[in-house]
Coordinates of C-alpha atoms and ligand atoms in Angstrom, one line a residue:
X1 CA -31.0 -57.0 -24.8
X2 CA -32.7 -55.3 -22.3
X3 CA -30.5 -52.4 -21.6
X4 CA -30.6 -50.6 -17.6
X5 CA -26.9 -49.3 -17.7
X6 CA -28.3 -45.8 -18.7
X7 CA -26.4 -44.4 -15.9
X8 CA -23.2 -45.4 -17.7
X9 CA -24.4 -44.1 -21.0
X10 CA -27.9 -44.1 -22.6
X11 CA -29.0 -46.5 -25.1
X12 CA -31.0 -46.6 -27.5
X13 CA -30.7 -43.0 -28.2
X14 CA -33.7 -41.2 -30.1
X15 CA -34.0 -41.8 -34.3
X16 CA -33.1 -38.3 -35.0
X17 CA -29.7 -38.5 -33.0
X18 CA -27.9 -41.1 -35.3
X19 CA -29.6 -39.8 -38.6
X20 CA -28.0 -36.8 -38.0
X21 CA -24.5 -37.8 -37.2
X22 CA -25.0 -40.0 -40.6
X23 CA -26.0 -36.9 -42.2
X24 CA -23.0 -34.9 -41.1
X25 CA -20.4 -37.2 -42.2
X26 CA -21.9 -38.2 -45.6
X27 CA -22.7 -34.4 -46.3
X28 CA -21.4 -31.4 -44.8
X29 CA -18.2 -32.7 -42.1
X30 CA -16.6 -29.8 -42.7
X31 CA -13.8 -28.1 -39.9
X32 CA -16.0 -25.5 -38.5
X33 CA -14.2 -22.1 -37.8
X34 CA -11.0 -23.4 -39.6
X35 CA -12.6 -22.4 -43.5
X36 CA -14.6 -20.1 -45.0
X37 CA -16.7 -22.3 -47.7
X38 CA -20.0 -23.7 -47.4
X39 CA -19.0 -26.5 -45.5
X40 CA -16.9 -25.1 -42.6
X41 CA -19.6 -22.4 -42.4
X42 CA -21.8 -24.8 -42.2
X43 CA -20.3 -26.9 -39.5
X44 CA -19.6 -23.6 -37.8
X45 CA -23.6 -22.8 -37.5
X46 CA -24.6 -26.3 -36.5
X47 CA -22.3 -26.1 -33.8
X48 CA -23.5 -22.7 -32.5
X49 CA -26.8 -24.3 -32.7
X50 CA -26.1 -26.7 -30.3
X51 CA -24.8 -24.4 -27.8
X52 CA -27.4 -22.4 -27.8
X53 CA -30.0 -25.5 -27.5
X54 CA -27.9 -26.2 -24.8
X55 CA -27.8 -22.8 -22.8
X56 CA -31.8 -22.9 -22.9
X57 CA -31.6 -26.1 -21.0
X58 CA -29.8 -25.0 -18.3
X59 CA -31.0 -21.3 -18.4
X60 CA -27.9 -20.4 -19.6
X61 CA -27.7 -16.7 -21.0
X62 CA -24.8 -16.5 -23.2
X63 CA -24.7 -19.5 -25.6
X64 CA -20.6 -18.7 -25.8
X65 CA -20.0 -19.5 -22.2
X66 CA -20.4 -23.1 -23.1
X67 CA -17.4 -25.3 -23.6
X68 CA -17.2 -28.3 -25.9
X69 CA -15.6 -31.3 -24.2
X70 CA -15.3 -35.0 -24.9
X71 CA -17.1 -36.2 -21.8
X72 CA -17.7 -34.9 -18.4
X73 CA -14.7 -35.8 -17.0
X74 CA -12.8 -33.5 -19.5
X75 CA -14.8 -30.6 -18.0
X76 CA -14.6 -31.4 -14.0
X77 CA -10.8 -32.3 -15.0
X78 CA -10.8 -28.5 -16.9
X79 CA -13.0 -26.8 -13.8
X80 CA -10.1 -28.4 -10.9
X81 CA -7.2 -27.8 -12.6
X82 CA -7.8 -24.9 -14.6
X83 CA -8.8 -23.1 -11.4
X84 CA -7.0 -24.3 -8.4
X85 CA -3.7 -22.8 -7.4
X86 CA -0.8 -23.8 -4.7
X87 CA -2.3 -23.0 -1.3
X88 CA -6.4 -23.8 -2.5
X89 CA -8.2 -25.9 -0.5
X90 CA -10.8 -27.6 -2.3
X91 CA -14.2 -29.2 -0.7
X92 CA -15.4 -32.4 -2.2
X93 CA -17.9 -34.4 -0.7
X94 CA -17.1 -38.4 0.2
X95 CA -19.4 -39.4 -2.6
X96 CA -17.9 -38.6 -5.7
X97 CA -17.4 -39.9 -8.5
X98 CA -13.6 -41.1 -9.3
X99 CA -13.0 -37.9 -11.9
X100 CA -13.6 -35.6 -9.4
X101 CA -11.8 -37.5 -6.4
X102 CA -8.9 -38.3 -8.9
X103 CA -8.2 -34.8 -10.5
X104 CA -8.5 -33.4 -6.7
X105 CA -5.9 -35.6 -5.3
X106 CA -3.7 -35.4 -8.2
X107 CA -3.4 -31.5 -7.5
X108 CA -2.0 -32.1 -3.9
X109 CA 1.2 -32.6 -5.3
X110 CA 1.0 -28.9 -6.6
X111 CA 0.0 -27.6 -2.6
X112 CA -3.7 -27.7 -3.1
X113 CA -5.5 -29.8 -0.1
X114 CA -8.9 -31.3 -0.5
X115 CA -11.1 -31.4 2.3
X116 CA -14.3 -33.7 2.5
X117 CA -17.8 -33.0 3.7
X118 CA -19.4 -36.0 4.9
X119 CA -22.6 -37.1 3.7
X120 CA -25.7 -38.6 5.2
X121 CA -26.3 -42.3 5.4
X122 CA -28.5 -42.0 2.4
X123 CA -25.4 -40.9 0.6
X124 CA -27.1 -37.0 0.4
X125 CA -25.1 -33.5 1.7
X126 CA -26.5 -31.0 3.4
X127 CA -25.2 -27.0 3.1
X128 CA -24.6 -27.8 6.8
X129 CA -22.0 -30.4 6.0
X130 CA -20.6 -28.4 3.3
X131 CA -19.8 -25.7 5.5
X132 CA -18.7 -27.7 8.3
X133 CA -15.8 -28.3 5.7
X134 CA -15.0 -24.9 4.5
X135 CA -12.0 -23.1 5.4
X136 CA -10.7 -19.6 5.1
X137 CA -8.8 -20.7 2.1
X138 CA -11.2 -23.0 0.2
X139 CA -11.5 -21.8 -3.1
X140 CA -13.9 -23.8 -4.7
X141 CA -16.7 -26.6 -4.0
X142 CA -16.9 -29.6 -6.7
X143 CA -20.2 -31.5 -5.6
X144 CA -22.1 -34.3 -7.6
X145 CA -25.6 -33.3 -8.6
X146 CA -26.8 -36.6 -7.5
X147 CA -25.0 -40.0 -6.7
X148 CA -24.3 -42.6 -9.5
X149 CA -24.7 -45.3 -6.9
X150 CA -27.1 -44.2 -4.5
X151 CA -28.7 -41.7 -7.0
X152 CA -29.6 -39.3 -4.1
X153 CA -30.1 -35.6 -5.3
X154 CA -28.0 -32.6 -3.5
X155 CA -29.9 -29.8 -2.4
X156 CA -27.6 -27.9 -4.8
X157 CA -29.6 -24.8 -5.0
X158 CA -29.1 -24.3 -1.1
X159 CA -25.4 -25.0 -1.2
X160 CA -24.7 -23.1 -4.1
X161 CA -26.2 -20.0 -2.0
X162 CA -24.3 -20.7 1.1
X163 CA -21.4 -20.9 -0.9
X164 CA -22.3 -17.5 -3.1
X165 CA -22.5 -15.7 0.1
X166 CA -19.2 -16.6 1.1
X167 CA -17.8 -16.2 -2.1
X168 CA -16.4 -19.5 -2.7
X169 CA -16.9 -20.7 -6.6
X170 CA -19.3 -23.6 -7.1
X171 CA -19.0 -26.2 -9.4
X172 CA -21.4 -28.7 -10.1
X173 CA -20.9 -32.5 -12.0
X174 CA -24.2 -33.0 -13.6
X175 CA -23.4 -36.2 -14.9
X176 CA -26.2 -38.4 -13.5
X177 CA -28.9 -35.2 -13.8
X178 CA -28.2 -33.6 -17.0
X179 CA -31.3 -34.5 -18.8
X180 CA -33.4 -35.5 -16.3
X181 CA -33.7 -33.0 -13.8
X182 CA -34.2 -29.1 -14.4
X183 CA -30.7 -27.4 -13.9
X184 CA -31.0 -23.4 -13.7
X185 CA -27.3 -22.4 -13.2
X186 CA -29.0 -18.6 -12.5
X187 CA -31.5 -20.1 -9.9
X188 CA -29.0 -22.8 -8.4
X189 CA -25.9 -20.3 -8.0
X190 CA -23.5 -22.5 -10.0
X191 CA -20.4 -21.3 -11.6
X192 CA -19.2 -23.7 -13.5
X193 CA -21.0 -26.8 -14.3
X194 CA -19.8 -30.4 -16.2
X195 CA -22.0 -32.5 -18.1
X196 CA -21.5 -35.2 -20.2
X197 CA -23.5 -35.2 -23.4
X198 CA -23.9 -39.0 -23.9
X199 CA -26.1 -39.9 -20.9
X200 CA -29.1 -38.0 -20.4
X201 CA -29.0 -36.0 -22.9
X202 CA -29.0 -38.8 -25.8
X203 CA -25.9 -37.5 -27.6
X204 CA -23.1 -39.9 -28.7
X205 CA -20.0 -40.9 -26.8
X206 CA -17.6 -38.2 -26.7
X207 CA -19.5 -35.7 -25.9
X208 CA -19.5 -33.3 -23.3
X209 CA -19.5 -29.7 -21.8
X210 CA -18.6 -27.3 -19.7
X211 CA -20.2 -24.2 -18.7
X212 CA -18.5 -21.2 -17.3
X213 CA -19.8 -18.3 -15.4
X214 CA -19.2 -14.9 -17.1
X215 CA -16.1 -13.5 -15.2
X216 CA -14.2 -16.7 -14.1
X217 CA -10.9 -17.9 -15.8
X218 CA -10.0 -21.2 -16.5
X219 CA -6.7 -22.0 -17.4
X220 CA -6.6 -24.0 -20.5
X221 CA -5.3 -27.7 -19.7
X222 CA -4.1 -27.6 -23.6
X223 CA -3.1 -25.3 -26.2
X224 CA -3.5 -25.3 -29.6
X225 CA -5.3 -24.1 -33.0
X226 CA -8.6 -22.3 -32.4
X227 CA -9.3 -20.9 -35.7
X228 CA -9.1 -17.7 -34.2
X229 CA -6.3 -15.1 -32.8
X230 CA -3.9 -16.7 -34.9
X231 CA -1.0 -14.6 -35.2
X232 CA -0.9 -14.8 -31.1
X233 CA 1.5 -17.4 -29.1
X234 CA -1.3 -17.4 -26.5
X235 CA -4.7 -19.0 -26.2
X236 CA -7.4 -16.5 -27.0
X237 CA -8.7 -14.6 -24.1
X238 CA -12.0 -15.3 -24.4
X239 CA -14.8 -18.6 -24.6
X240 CA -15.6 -21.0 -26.0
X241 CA -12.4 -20.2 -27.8
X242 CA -9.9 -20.6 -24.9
X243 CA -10.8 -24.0 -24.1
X244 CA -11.6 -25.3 -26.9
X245 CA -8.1 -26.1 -29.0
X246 CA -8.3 -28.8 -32.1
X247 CA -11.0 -29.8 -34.3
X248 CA -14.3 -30.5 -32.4
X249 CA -16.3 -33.8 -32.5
X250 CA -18.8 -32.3 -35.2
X251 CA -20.5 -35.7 -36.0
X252 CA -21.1 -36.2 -32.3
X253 CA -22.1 -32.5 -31.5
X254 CA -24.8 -32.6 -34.1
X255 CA -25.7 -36.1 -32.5
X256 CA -25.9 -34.3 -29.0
X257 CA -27.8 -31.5 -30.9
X258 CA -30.8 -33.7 -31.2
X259 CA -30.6 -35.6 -28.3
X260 CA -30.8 -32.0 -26.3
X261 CA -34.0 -31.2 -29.0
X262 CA -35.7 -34.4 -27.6
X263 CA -34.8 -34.1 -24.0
X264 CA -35.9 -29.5 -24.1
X265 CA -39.1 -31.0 -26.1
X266 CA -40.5 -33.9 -24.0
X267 CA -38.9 -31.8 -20.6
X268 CA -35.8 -32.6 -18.4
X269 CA -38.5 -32.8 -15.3
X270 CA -40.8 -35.9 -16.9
X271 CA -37.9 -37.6 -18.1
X272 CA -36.8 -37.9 -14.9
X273 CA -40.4 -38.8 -13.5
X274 CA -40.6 -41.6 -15.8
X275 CA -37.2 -43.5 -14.8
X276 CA -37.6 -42.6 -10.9
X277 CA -41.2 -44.1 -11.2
X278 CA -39.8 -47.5 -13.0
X279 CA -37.2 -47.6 -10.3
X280 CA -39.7 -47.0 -7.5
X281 CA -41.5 -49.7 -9.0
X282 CA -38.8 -51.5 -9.0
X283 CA -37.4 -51.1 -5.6
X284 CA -41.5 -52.0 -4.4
X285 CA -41.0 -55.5 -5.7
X286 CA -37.0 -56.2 -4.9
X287 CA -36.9 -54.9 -1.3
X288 CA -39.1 -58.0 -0.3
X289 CA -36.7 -60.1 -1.9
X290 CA -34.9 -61.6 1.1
X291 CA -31.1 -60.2 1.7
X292 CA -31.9 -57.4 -0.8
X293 CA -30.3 -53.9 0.2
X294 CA -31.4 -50.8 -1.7
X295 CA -28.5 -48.0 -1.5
X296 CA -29.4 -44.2 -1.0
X297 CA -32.7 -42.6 -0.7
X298 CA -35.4 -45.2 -0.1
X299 CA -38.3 -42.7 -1.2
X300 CA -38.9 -40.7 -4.9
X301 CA -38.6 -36.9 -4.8
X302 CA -35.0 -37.1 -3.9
X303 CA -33.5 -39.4 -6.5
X304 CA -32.7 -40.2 -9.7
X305 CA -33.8 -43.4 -11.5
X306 CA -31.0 -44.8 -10.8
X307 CA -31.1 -48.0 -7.8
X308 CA -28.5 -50.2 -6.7
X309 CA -28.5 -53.2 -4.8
X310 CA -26.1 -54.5 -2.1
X311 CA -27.4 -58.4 -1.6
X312 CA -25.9 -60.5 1.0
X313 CA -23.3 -62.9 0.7
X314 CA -23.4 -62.7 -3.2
X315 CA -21.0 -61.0 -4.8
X316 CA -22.5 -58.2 -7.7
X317 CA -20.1 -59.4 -10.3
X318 CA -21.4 -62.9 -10.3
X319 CA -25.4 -61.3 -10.7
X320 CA -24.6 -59.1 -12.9
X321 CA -23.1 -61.7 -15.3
X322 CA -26.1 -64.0 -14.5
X323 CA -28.1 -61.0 -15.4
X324 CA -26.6 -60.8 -19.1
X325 CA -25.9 -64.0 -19.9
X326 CA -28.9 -65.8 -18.7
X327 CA -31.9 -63.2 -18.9
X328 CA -30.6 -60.7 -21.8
X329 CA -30.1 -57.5 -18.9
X330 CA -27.5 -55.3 -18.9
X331 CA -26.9 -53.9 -15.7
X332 CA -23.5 -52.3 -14.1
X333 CA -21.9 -54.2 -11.2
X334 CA -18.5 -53.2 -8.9
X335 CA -17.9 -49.6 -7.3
X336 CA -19.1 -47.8 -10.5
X337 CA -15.6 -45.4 -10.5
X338 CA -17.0 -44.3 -6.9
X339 CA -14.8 -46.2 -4.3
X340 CA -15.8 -43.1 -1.8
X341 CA -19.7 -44.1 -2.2
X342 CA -19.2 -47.6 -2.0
X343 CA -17.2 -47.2 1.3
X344 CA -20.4 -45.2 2.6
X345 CA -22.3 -47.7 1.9
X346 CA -20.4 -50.9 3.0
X347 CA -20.0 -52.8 -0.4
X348 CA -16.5 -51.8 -0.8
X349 CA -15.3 -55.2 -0.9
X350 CA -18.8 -56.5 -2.7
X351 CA -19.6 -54.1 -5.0
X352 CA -23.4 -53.2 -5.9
X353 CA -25.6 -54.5 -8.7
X354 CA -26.6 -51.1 -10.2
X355 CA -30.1 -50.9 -12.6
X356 CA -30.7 -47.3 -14.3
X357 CA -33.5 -47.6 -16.7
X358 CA -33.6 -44.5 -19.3
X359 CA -36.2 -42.2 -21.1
X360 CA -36.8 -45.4 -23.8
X361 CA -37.0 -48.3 -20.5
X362 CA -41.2 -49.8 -20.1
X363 CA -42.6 -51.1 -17.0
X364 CA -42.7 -54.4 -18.4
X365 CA -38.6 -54.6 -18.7
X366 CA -38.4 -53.1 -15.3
X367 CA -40.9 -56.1 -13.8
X368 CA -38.9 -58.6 -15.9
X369 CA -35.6 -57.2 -13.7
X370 CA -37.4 -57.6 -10.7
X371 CA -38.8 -61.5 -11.7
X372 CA -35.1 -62.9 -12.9
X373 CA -33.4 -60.8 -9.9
X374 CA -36.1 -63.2 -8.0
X375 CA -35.1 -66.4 -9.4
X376 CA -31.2 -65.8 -9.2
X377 CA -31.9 -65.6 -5.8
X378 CA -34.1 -68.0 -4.8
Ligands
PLP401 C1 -21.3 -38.8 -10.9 C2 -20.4 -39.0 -12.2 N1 -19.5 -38.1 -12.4 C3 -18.7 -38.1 -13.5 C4 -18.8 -39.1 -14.4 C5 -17.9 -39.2 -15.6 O1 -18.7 -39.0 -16.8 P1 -18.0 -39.3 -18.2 O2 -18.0 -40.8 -18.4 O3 -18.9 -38.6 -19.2 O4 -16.7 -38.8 -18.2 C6 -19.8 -40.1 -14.2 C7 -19.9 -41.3 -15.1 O5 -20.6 -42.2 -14.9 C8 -20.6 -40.0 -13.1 O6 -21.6 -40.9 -12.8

């Protein structure tokens, strides 16, 4: 199978990722912080070892500041709800991704509002827009990195100043960037930031994190053992510890641990060259294609690899399933969990045909894309 669904989780991952999570469970899957043998120990220093790999790649100082979580969802879900309080208002952009949209709207039953910036016809915002939307009582902005539909890339380093200025907490969702383009959360002003840790950074499924700027409290969204502060009703005071109740994935964190090794050693930046070239490529062939629409950014610097396609009078399901069962490509089709993009970019009712090669995709299965997209449509 020629696999260009990256967007929705990356596949194949690198050698080293699935040796290791073999290695864990057939030799030291011990509970880490819950023992204090060999094994838990053990588990304990690979996990801290992961953290830290991961506070290098986003220029994180304190490794500890770094949550665990089972996806990125888990941490956007943690970020809104752990922070916002009766009276918030919240600014989202009218782009994002379902579990940002969801976990916002699900709070106005508690009194928060959310308020939507509008983006650009390419499916970008600008600071201007995100101000535009700010009000005396917005607490905190929750903006996608870049688009999983559109794959635009946020000037977040802009907004996150605007919004420093003013005070307002920024959090980012990193799940279509993480991996592929250089996050500084120093340089970019972000307070909190979600990332999954089974897309661009190669880990398994199921994992995920969150960071969390010195100084701000989240509210746990669950209680329970932490291996520490025992003898307390109440969740520890301090990170990772207060967010992080129950056993951890350690298989999968020691997966994502070499995933993050591959992605700091080959660099987040040329990763994300190589898939935006393939796309660009891509998009050079398809565009001629007649009834072919290519959603978001039409030129490189400000996009990810990923590119969707709105075609005319053909509904993206039906290519899609062409696509697989015909030509061996997997490729996502529908509204990708983001109803709000795809009513930006008129294919609510259609859906888009969306291709996202990864760090392991060649030219040559990009051109075969392009050459069986050609003949379903002819
Ligand atoms: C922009 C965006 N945000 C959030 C998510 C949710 O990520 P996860 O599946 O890791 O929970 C996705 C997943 O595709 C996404 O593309």
């Amino acid at each position: 199978m020629i696999y260009l669904d990256n967007g929705a989780t990356s596949f194949p991952k690198p050698p080293r990722v699935s040796a290791a999570v073999w290695h864990c469970l057939r030799h030291y899957a011990g509970n880490a912080g819950r023992g204090a043998h060999k094994m838990s120990v053990f588990a304990a220093e690979k996990i801290w070892e992961t953290r830290s790999l991961l506070a290098s790649l986003f220029h994180i100082e304190n490794p500890e500041v770094i949550v665990f979580t089972q996806n990125c969802t888990e941490g956007l879900n943690l970020g809104i709800k752990g922070i916002l309080r009766p009276g918030d208002d919240v600014v989202i952009s009218d782009m994002e991704h379902n579990s940002v949209y969801r976990p916002c709207i699900a709070l106005a039953e508690k009194g928060v509002r959310t308020l939507f910036a509008e983006a650009d016809d390419d499916g970008t915002v600008s600071p201007e827009a995100i101000l535009k939307s700010v009000t005396p009582r917005t607490r905190m902005v929750c903006l996608q990195h870049a688009s999983n539909v559109g794959g635009g890339i946020n000037p977040i380093r802009e907004i996150g100043k605007a919004l420093h200025e003013k005070g307002i907490l920024f959090m980012v969702d990193a799940a279509q960037t993480a991996g592929c383009v250089d996050i500084d959360v120093m340089r970019d002003y972000i307070d909190i930031l979600a990332f999954p840790g089974h897309k661009g950074l190669l880990g398994p499924q199921g994992t995920g994190g969150l960071y969390v700027r010195e100084g701000i409290d989240i509210h746990p969204l669950r209680e329970g053992g932490t291996g520490s502060s025992s003898e307390s009703p109440f969740m520890p005071d301090f990170l990772p510890d207060r967010l992080e109740s129950g056993t951890l994935n350690l298989p999968g964190i020691v997966g994502l641990l070499e995933g993050v090794r591959f992605v700091l050693h080959h660099g987040a930046e040329n990763i994300g060259r190589h898939e935006r070239n393939l796309s660009m490529r891509f998009a050079e062939n398809i565009k001629h294609l007649p009834g072919v629409r290519i959603l978001g950014p039409q030129e490189g610097m400000q996009r990810t690899g990923v590119i969707s396609l709105a075609v005319a009078k053909r509904d993206a399901g039906e290519i899609a399933d062409i696509l697989n069962r015909r030509y061996g490509i997997a490729v996502r089709s529908g509204l990708h969990c983001a109803p709000l993009a795809a009513e930006k970019f008129g294919v609510l009712k259609t859906g888009s045909v969306r291709f996202s090669p990864g760090v392991f995709t060649s030219a040559r299965e990009m051109d075969y894309a392009f050459r069986s997209m050609r003949e379903i449509l002819s």
